[in-house]
Every structure is written in structure tokens, then in C-alpha cells.
CSV table of C-alpha atoms and ligand atoms in Angstrom, one decimal:
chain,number,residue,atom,x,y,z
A,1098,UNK,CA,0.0,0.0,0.0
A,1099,UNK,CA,0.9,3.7,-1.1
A,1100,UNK,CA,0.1,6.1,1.2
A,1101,UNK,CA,0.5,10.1,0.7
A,1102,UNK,CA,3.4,12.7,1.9
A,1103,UNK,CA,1.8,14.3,3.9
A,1104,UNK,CA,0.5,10.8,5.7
A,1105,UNK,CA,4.4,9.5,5.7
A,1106,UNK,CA,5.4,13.1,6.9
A,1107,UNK,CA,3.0,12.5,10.0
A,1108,UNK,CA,4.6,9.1,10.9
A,1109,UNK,CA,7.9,10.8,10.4
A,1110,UNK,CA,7.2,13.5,13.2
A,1111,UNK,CA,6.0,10.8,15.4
A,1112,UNK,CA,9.6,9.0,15.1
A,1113,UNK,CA,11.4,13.1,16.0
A,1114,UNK,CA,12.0,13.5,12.6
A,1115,UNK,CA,12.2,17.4,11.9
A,1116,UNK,CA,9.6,17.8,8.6
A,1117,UNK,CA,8.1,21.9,7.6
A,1118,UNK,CA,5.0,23.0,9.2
A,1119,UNK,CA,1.9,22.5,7.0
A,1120,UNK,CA,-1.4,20.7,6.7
A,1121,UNK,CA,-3.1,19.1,3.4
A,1122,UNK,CA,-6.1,21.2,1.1
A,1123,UNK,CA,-8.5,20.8,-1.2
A,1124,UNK,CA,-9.2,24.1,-2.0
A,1125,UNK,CA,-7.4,27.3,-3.3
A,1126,UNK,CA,-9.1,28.9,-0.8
A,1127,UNK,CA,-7.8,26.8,2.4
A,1128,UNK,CA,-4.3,26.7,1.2
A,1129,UNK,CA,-4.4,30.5,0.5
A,1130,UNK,CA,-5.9,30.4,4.9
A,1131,UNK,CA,-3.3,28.1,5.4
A,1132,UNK,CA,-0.4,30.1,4.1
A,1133,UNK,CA,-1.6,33.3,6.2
A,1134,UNK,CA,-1.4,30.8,9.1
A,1135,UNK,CA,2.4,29.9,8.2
A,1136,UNK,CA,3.0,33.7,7.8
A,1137,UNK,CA,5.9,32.7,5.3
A,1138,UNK,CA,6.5,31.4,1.8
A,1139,UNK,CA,5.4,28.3,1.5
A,1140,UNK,CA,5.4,25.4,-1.5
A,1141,UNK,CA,2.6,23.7,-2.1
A,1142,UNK,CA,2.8,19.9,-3.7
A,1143,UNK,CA,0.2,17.6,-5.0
A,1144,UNK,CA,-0.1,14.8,-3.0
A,1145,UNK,CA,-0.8,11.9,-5.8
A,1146,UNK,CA,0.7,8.1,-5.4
A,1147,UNK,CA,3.3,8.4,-8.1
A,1148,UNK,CA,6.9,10.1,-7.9
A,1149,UNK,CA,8.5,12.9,-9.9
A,1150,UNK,CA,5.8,15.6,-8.8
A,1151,UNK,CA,7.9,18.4,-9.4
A,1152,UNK,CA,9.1,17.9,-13.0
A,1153,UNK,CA,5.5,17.7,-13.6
A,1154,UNK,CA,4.8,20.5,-12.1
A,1155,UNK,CA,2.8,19.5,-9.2
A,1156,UNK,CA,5.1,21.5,-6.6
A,1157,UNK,CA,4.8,24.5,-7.0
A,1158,UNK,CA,6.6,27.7,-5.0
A,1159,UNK,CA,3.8,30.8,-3.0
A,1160,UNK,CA,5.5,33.8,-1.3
A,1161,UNK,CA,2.4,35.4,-0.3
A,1162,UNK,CA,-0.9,33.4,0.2
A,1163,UNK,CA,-2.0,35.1,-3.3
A,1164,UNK,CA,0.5,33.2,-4.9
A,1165,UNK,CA,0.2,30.3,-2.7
A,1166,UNK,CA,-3.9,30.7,-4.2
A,1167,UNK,CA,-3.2,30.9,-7.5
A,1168,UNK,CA,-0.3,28.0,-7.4
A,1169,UNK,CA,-2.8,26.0,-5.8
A,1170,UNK,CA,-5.8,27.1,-8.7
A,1171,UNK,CA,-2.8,25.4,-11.3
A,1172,UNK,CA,-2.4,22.3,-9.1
A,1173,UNK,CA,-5.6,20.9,-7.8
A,1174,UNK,CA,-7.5,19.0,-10.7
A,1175,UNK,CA,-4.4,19.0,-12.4
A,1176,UNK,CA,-3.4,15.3,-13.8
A,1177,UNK,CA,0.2,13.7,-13.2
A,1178,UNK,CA,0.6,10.9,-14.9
A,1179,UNK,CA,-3.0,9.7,-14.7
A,1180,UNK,CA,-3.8,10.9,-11.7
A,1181,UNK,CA,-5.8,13.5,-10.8
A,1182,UNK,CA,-4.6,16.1,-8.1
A,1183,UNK,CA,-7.4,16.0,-5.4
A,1184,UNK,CA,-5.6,17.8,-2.4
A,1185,UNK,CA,-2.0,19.4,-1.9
A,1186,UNK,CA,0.1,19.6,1.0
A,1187,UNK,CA,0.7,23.3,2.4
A,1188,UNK,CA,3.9,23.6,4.1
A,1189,UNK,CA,6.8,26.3,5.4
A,1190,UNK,CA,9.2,26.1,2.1
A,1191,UNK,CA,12.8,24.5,3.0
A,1192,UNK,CA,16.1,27.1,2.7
A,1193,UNK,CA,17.0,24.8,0.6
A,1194,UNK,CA,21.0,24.7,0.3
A,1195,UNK,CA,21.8,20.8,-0.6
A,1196,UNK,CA,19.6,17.9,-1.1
A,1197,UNK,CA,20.4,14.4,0.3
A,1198,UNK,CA,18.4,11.2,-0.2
A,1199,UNK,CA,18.0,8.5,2.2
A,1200,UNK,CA,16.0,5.4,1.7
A,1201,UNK,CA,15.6,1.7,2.8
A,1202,UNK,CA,14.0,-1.0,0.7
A,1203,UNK,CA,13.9,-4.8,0.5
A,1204,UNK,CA,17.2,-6.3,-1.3
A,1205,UNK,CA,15.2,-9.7,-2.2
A,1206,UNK,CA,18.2,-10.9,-3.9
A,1207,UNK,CA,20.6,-10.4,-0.8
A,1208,UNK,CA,17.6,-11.1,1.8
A,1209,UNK,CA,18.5,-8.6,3.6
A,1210,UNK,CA,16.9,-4.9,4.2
A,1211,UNK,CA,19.2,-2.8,2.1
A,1212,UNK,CA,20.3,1.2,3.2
A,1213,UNK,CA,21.2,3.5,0.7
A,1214,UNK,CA,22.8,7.4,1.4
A,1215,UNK,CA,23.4,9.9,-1.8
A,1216,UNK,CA,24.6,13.5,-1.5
A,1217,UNK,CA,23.1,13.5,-5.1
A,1218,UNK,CA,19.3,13.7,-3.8
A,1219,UNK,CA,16.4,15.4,-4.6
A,1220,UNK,CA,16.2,14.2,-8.4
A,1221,UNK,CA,15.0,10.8,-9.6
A,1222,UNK,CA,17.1,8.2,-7.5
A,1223,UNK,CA,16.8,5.9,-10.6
A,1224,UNK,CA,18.1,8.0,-12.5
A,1225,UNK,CA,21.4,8.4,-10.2
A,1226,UNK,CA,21.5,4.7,-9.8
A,1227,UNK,CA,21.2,3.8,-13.4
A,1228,UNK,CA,23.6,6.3,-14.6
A,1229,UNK,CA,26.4,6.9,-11.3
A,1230,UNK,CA,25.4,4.0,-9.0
A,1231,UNK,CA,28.6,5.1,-7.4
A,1232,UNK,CA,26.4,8.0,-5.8
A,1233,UNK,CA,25.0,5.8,-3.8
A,1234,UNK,CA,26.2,4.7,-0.3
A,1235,UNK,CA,24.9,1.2,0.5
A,1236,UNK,CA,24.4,-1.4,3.2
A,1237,UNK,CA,23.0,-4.6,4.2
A,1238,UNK,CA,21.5,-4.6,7.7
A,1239,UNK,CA,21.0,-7.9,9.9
A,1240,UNK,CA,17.5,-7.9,11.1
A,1241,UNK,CA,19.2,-9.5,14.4
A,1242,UNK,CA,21.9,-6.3,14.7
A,1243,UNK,CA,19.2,-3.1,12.9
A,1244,UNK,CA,21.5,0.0,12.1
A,1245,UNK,CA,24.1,0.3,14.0
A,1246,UNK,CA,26.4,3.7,14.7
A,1247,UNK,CA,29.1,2.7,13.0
A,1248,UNK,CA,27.3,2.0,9.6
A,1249,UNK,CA,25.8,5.2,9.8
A,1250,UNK,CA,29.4,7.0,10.3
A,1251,UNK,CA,30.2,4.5,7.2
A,1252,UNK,CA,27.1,5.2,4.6
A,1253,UNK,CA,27.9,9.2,5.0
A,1254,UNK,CA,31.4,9.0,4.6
A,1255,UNK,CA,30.8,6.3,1.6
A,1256,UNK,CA,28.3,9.0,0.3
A,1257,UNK,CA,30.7,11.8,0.7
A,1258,UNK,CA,28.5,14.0,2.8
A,1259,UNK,CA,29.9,17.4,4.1
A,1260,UNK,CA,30.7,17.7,7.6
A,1261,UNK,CA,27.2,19.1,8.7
A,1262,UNK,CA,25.3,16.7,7.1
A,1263,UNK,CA,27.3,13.9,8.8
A,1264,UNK,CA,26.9,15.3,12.0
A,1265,UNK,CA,23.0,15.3,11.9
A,1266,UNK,CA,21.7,12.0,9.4
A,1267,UNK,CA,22.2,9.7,12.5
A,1268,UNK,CA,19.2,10.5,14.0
A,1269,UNK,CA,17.7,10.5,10.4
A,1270,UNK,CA,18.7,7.2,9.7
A,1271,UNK,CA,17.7,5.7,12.9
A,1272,UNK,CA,14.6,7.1,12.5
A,1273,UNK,CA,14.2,6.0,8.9
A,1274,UNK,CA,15.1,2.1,9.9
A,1275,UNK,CA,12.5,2.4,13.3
A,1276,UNK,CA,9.8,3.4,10.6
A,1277,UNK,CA,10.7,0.8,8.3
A,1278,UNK,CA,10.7,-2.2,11.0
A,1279,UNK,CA,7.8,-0.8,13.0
A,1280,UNK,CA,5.8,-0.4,10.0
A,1281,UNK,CA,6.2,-3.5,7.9
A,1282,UNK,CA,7.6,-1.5,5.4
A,1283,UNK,CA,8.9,-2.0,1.7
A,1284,UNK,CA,10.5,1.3,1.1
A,1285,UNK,CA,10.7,4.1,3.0
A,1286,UNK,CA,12.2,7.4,1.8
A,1287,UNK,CA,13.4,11.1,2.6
A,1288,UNK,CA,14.5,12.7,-1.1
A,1289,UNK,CA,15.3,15.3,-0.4
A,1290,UNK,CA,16.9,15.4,3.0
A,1291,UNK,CA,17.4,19.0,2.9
A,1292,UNK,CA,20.7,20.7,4.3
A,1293,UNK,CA,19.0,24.3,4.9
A,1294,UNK,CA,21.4,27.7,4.8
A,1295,UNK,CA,21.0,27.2,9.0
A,1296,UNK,CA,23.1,24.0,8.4
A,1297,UNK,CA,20.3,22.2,10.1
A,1298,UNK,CA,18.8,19.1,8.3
A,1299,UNK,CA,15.4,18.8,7.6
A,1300,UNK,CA,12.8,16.1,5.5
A,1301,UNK,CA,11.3,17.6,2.3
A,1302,UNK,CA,10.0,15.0,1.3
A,1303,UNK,CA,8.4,11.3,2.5
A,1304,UNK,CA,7.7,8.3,0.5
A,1305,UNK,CA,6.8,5.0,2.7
A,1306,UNK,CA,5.5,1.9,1.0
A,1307,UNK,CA,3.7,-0.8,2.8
A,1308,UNK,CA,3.8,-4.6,2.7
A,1309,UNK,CA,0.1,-5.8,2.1
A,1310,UNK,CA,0.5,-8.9,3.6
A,1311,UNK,CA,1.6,-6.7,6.9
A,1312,UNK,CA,-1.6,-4.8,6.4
A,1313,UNK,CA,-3.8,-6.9,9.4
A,1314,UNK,CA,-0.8,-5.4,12.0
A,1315,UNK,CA,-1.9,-1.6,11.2
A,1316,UNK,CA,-5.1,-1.0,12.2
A,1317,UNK,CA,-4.4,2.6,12.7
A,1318,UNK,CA,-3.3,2.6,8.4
A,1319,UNK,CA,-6.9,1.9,7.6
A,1320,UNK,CA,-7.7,5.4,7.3
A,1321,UNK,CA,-5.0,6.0,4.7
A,1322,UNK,CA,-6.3,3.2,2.8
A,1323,UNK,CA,-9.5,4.4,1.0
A,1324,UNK,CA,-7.7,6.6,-1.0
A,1325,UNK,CA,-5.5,4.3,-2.6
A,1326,UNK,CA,-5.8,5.2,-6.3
A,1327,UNK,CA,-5.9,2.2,-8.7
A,1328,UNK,CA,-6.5,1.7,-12.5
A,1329,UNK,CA,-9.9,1.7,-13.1
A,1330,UNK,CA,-9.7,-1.8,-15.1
A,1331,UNK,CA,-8.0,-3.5,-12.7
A,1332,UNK,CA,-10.2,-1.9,-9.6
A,1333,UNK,CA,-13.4,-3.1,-12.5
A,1334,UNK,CA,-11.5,-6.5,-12.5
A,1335,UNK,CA,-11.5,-7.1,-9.0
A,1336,UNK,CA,-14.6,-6.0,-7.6
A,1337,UNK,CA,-15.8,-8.9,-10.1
A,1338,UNK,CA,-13.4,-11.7,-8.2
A,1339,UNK,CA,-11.0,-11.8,-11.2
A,1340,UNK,CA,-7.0,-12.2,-10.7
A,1341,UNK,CA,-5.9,-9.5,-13.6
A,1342,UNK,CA,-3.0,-7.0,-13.9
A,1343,UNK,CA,-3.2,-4.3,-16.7
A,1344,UNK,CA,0.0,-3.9,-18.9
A,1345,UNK,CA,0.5,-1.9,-21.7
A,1346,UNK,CA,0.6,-3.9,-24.7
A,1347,UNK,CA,-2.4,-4.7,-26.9
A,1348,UNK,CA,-2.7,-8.8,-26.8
A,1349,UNK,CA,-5.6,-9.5,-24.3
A,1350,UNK,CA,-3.8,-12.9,-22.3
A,1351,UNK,CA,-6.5,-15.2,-20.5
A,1352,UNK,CA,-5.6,-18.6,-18.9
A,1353,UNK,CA,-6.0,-21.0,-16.1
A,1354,UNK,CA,-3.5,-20.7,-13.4
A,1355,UNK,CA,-0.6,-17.9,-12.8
A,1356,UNK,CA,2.2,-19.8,-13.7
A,1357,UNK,CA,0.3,-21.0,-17.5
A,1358,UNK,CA,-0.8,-17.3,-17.9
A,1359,UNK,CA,2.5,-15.6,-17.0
A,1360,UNK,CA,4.5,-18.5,-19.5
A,1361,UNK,CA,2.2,-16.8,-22.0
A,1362,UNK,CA,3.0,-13.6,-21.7
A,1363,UNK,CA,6.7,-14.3,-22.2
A,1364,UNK,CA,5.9,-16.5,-25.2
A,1365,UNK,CA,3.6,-14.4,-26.6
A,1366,UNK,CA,6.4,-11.3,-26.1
A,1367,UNK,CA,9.2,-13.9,-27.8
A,1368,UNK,CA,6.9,-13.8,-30.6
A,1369,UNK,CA,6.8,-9.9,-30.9
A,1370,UNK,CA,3.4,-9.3,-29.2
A,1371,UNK,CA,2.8,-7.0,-26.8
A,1372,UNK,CA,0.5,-8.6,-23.7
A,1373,UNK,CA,-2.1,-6.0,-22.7
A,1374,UNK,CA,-2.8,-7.5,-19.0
A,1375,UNK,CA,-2.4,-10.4,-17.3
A,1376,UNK,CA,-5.6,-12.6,-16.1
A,1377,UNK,CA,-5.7,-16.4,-14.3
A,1378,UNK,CA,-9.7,-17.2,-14.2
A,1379,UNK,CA,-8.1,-20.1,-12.0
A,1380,UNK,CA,-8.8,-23.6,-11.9
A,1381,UNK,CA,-12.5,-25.2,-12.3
A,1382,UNK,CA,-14.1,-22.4,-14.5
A,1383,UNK,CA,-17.5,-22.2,-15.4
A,1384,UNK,CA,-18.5,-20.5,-18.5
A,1385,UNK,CA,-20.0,-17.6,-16.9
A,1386,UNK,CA,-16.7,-17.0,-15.9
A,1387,UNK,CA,-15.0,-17.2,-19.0
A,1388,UNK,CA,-17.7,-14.9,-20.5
A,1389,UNK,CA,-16.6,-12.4,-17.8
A,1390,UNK,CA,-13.3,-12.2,-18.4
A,1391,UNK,CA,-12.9,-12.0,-22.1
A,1392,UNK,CA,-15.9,-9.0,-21.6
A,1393,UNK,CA,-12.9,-7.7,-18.7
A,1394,UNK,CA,-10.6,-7.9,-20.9
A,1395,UNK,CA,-12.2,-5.6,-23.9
A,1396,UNK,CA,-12.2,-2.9,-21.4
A,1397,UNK,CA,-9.0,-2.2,-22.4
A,1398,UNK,CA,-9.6,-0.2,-25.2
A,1399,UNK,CA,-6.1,-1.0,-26.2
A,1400,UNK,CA,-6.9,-4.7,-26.8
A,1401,UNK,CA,-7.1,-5.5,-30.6
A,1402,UNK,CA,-6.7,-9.4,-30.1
A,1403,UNK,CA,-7.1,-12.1,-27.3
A,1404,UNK,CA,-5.4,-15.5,-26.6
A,1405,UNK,CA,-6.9,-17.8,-24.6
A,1406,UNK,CA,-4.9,-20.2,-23.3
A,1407,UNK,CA,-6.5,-23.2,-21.2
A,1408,UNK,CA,-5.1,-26.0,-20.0
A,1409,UNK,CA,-7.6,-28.6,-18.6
A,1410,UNK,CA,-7.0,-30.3,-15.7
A,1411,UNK,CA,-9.5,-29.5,-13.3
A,1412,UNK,CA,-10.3,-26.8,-15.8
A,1413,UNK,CA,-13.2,-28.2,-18.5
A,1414,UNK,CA,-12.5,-27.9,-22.4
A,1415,UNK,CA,-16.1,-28.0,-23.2
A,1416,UNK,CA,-17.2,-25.4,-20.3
A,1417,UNK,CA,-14.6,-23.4,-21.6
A,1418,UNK,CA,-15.7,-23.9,-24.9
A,1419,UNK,CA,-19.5,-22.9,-23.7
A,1420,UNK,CA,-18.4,-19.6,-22.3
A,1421,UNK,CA,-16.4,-18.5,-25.7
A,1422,UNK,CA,-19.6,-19.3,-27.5
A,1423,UNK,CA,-21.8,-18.0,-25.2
A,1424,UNK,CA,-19.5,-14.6,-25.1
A,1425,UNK,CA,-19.5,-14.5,-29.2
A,1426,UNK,CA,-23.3,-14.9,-29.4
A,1427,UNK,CA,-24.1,-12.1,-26.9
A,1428,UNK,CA,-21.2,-9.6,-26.8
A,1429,UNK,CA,-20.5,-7.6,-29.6
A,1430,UNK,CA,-16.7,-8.7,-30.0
A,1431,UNK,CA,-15.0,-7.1,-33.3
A,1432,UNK,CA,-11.0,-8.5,-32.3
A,1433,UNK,CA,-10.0,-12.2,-33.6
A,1434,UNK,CA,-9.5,-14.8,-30.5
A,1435,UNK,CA,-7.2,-17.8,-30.3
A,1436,UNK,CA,-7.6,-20.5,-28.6
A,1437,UNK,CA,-5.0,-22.8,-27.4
A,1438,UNK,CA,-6.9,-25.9,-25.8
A,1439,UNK,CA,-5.4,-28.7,-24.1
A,1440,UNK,CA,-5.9,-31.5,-21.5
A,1441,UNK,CA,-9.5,-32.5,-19.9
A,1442,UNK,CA,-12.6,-32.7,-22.2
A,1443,UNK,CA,-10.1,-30.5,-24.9
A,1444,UNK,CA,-11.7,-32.5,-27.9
A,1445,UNK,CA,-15.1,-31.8,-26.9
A,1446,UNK,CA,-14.6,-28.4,-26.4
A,1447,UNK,CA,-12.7,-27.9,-29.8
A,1448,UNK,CA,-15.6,-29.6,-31.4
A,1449,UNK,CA,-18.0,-27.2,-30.2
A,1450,UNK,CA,-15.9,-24.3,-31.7
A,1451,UNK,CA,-15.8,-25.4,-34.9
A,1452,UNK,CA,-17.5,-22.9,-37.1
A,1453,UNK,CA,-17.4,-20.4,-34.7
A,1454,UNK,CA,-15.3,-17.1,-35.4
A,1455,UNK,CA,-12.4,-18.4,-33.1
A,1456,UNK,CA,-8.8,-19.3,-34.1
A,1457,UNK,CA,-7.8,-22.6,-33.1
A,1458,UNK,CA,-4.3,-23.4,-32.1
A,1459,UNK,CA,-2.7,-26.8,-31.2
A,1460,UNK,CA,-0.2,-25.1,-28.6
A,1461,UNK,CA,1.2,-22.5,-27.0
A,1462,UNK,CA,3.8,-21.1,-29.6
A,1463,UNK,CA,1.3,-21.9,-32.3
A,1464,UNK,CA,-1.3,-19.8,-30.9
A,1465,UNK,CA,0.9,-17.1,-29.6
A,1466,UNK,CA,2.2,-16.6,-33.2
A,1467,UNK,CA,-1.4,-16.6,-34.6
A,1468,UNK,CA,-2.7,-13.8,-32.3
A,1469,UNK,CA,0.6,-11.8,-32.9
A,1470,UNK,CA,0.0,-12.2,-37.1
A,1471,UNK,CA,-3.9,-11.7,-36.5
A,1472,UNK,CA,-3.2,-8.4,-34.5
A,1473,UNK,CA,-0.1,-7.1,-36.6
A,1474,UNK,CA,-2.0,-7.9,-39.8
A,1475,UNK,CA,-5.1,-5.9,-38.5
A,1476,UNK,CA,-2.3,-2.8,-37.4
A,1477,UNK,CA,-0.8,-2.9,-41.0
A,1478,UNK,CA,-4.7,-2.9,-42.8
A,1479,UNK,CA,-6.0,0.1,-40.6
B,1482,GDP,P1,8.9,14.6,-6.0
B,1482,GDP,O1,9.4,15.3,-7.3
B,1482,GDP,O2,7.5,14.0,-6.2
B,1482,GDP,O3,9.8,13.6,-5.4
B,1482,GDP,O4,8.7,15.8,-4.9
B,1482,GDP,P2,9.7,16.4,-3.9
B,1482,GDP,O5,9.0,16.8,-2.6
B,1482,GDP,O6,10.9,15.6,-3.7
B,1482,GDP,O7,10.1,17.8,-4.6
B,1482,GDP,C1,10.8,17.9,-5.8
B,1482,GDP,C2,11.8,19.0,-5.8
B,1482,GDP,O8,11.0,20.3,-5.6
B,1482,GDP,C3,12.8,19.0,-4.6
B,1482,GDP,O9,13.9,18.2,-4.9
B,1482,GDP,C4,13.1,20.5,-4.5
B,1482,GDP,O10,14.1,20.8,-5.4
B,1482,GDP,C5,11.8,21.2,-4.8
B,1482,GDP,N1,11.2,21.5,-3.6
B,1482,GDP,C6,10.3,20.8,-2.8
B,1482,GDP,N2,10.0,21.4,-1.7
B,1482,GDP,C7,10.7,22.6,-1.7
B,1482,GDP,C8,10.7,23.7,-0.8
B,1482,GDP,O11,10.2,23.7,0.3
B,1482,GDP,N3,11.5,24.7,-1.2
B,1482,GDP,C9,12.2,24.8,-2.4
B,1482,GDP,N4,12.9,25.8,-2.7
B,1482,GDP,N5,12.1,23.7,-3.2
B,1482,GDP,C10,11.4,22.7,-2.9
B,1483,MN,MN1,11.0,13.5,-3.7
């Protein structure tokens, strides 16, 4: 779970972290009150679920109220990167002389919590660690020893900080790892840690990520979770008990059983198709299941072909089968389907197919290489 700055910054100041003064709006008007309160320049940020805000220009600067008004008239409503700006965080601006970034994240690889320091903060930390990775300071932790002194004095001096900085990101980074343990986290963030003119450091920014599967320990996050923002497919998808991810390809992938659907979408990419979402309708499925997905799946506007790929083993062919038909009699479906079936009942189900408007295929590669012609063919005619 994602929740918002200004809902990190308040953990944060629970843990002594030192963030700017502020409180979230929703309207021009209430940020413009809340700037007056502040009684000095303030910045006002959209508070959305995605990162890089301030490239696209959802933080914006307000020396007076009026500016903080009219900054705020530009940001709320405004849409970042499919998101649409509902409320902004009002807060004292940062003197900002240097920005840091400090962050903690799961290093599944090393299974170990992983630290990282950078005196290159502020901008995109993928960007630094895909183009200077030696920016960034970083460190395993054992879960048995947590952060100890020592690797603190280590990551800063690793990461090149100035003297002031190094003399202040202990309590930072302590704070940072409580938040991280306490809250079942899988990433937690400050970019930028700002060094201010005073030489005092402060948090800019928050970012903190939660493990799911943690949720049921955080009561108290419940009230951050109605807000969560999702893709409207997907949120469609799972309000009617269907296991589907939405990609961004155009090749609509349905099949029985995450491991059978996911081999698809890497054969069906070997082949030069682009999968458009992901979707298991699981083992044992009825037809009126099968009907809902493939109707799911043509939500995506995006979708200009489906592959159906079923393998029957609790799975029927034939009920399978039933639901395809019964989708092609009653839904108004203008993309060509393919159909790979296998395994229980597969004949019978291929039999009542025949004639119908569907592709069959004999396996996987076959049918992953007919839905990739069938929708290239289609992109080339248009
Ligand atoms: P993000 O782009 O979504 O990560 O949002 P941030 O909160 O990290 O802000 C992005 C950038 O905006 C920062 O790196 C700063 O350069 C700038 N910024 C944010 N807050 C302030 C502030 O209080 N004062 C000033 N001068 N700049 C700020
Ligand atoms: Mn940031």
C-alpha cells in the first residue's frame, strides 16, 4: 500500500523527525488560509501516489498566500501521470542549500533490508543509480543487529557527505530504519533530506510503502487506505473476483493458473506481441466466468486481439468452450481470438468451436504466433 506525503510526513514527526510545518487542502481557498497561518512562503505539492511531482509540475513555490492561491488554482485538478490532483500539502518552504536522499528497501536478492545514502538527492534516485550507481552509499543490515552507529558514520562517509550533514543524518537514519521495521515496510524514503542555509537538516519530502500482507498489523493505516488510487480496469477487474493485472501492450492474455498465464506472456512477447494485462480465471471455471473475463478484458480499449490459453485439468474444455460461445453470441466482439486448448474434455470443447469465429491453435507457440500475425496484420490494414 501507497500512502501520501503528507500521511508519511506525520509518521515521520512521530519517530522526532524534523519535517516543515503545513497541513493538506482541497481548496485554493484553504491553502491561500493556510499560508496566512504559516505567515511565510510556502510550496505547495500535490499529494498523488506516483513520484516525480515536481518535474510535472505539481510543486509549486507561493510567497504570499495570493501566490500560494493561484499556485494551488494550477495544481488541484491537475493530472500527473494519470492521476488527478485531489488535495496538496501546504507547508513552510525548506532554505534549501543541498539535497540528500535516504532510503531503505527490501534487497530480495541479498535477503537482507538494504540502506542506501546519496549526496546527489532530490532528483529521480533511478536516474542516479542507473547512470552513477557510485552516488550511492549502501548497506545490508541484519535484522538481528538493525542500524548500528558505526554504519551510519560508514554510509555518509561512503556517500561523501559534508561535515554538517554527517553530523546530523544519525538520528535521520535511525529514524528512517524504526519506521521501516515498525511499520512492515517495503521502502521508506526522505528525497530530499534538505541541508537548509542554518546548516540544520530537515525532511522535504516522505515516501513509505507498505507490505500488504503486513496490512492486518496496522489497524491505525486503515484510514489511509480508502484513498488508494488504482487503475480503473483492474479496480473493475477485481470488484468482479477476477485475478488481472493491466499492462500496456495490446494482446488481451487469459488462462488458467498464474504460472500457465504468465509462460504466455513471455511466449507471446518472444513472438513480438505485446500482452495488454495479465488474467488467471483459475482452476474449475465455469463458462459464466470465461464470459466475464474476455468481456474484462475488452475494457482495455487498447486490446485489438485475445489469446486464450487453457489447459484442462480441473479446468473443463467444453465449459470453456461454452463460455467463448456464449461470449461470441451475446457480446458484440469485433477482435479475432485464439484459442489454445489442451488436457480434460479438450476434444469436446474444440468440437463445439468449430465454425465459430475463433482461431484454433494446437499449442502454446502456435497460438501465440497466430494472435501476434492476426493483430499485426489488423495494425498494418488500418
Ligand atoms: P517529488 O518530485 O515528487 O519527489 O517531490 P519532492 O517533494 O521531492 O520535490 C521535488 C523538488 O522540488 C525538490 O527536490 C526540490 O528541489 C523542490 N522543492 C520541494 N520542496 C521545496 C521547498 O520547500 N523549497 C524549495 N525551494 N524547493 C522545494
Ligand atoms: Mn521526492
Amino acid at each position: 500500500m501507497k500512502i501520501h506525503e503528507y500521511q508519511a510526513k506525520e509518521i515521520f514527526a512521530k519517530y522526532g523527525v524534523p519535517i516543515p510545518p503545513g497541513r493538506v487542502a482541497t481548496t485554493p481557498d484553504e491553502v491561500a488560509q493556510i499560508a496566512g497561518e504559516i505567515g511565510k512562503p510556502v510550496v505547495v505539492k500535490a499529494q498523488v501516489h506516483v513520484g516525480g511531482r515536481g518535474k510535472a509540475g505539481g510543486i509549486k513555490l507561493g510567497k504570499t498566500p495570493e501566490e500560494a492561491r493561484a499556485a494551488a488554482e494550477q495544481i488541484i485538478g491537475m493530472d500527473i501521470k494519470g492521476l488527478k490532483v485531489e488535495q496538496v500539502l501546504v507547508e513552510a518552504a525548506a532554505d534549501i542549500k543541498e539535497e540528500y536522499y535516504i532510503g531503505i528497501t527490501t534487497d530480495r536478492a541479498a535477503r537482507r533490508n538494504i540502506v542506501m545514502v546519496s549526496a546527489a538527492g532530490g532528483i529521480d534516485i533511478e536516474e542516479v543509480a542507473a547512470s552513477t550507481p557510485e552516488k550511492i552509499a549502501r548497506l545490508h543490515l541484519d535484522p538481528a543487529l538493525g542500524l548500528q552507529d558505526f554504519q551510519i558514520r560508514q554510509l555518509a562517509y561512503d556517500a561523501k557527505l559534508p561535515a554538517a550533514a554527517t553530523k546530523g543524518i544519525g538520528p535521520f537514519l535511525k529514524a528512517l530504519y524504526k519506521v521501516y521495521v515498525d511499520y512492515d515496510c517495503s521502502l521508506a524514503e526522505i528525497n530530499p533530506l534538505v541541508l537548509t542555509g542554518e546548516g540544520t537538516l530537515i525532511a522535504a519530502d516522505a515516501k513509505i510503502n507498505i507490505d500488504d500482507n503486513a496490512l492486518f498489523r496496522h489497524k491505525d493505516l486503515a484510514q489511509y487506505q480508502e484513498a488508494q488510487e488504482e487503475d480503473p480496469i483492474e479496480a473493475e477487474a477485481h470488484k468482479r473476483g477476477l485475478t488481472y493485472v493491466r499492462l500496456e501492450g495490446d494482446i488481451g492474455i487469459i488462462g488458467n493458473g498464474a504460472g500457465l498465464v504468465m509462460t504466455t506472456l513471455d511466449v507471446v512477447q518472444r513472438e513480438g506481441g505485446r500482452p495488454a494485462n495479465f488474467l488467471d480465471i483459475g482452476g474449475g471455471a465455469k463458462a459464466e466466468v470465461v464470459r466475464t473475463a474476455i468481456d474484462t478484458v475488452l475494457l482495455d480499449k487498447n486490446v485489438k486481439g485475445i489469446f486464450f490459453n487453457i489447459f484442462g485439468g480441473i479446468t473443463r474444455g467444453d465449459e470453456v468452450a461454452k463460455g467463448m460461445l456464449d461470449a461470441m453470441s451475446t457480446m458484440d466482439i469485433k477482435v479475432p481470438i485464439v484459442v489454445r486448448l489442451t488436457g480434460t474434455r479438450a476434444a469436446e470443447g474444440l468440437k463445439l468451436l468449430e465454425g465459430s469465429a475463433l482461431t484454433p491453435a494446437a499449442t502454446m507457440q502456435e497460438g501465440a504466433q497466430k494472435i501476434v500475425g492476426l493483430v499485426n496484420n489488423a495494425g498494418q490494414a488500418a
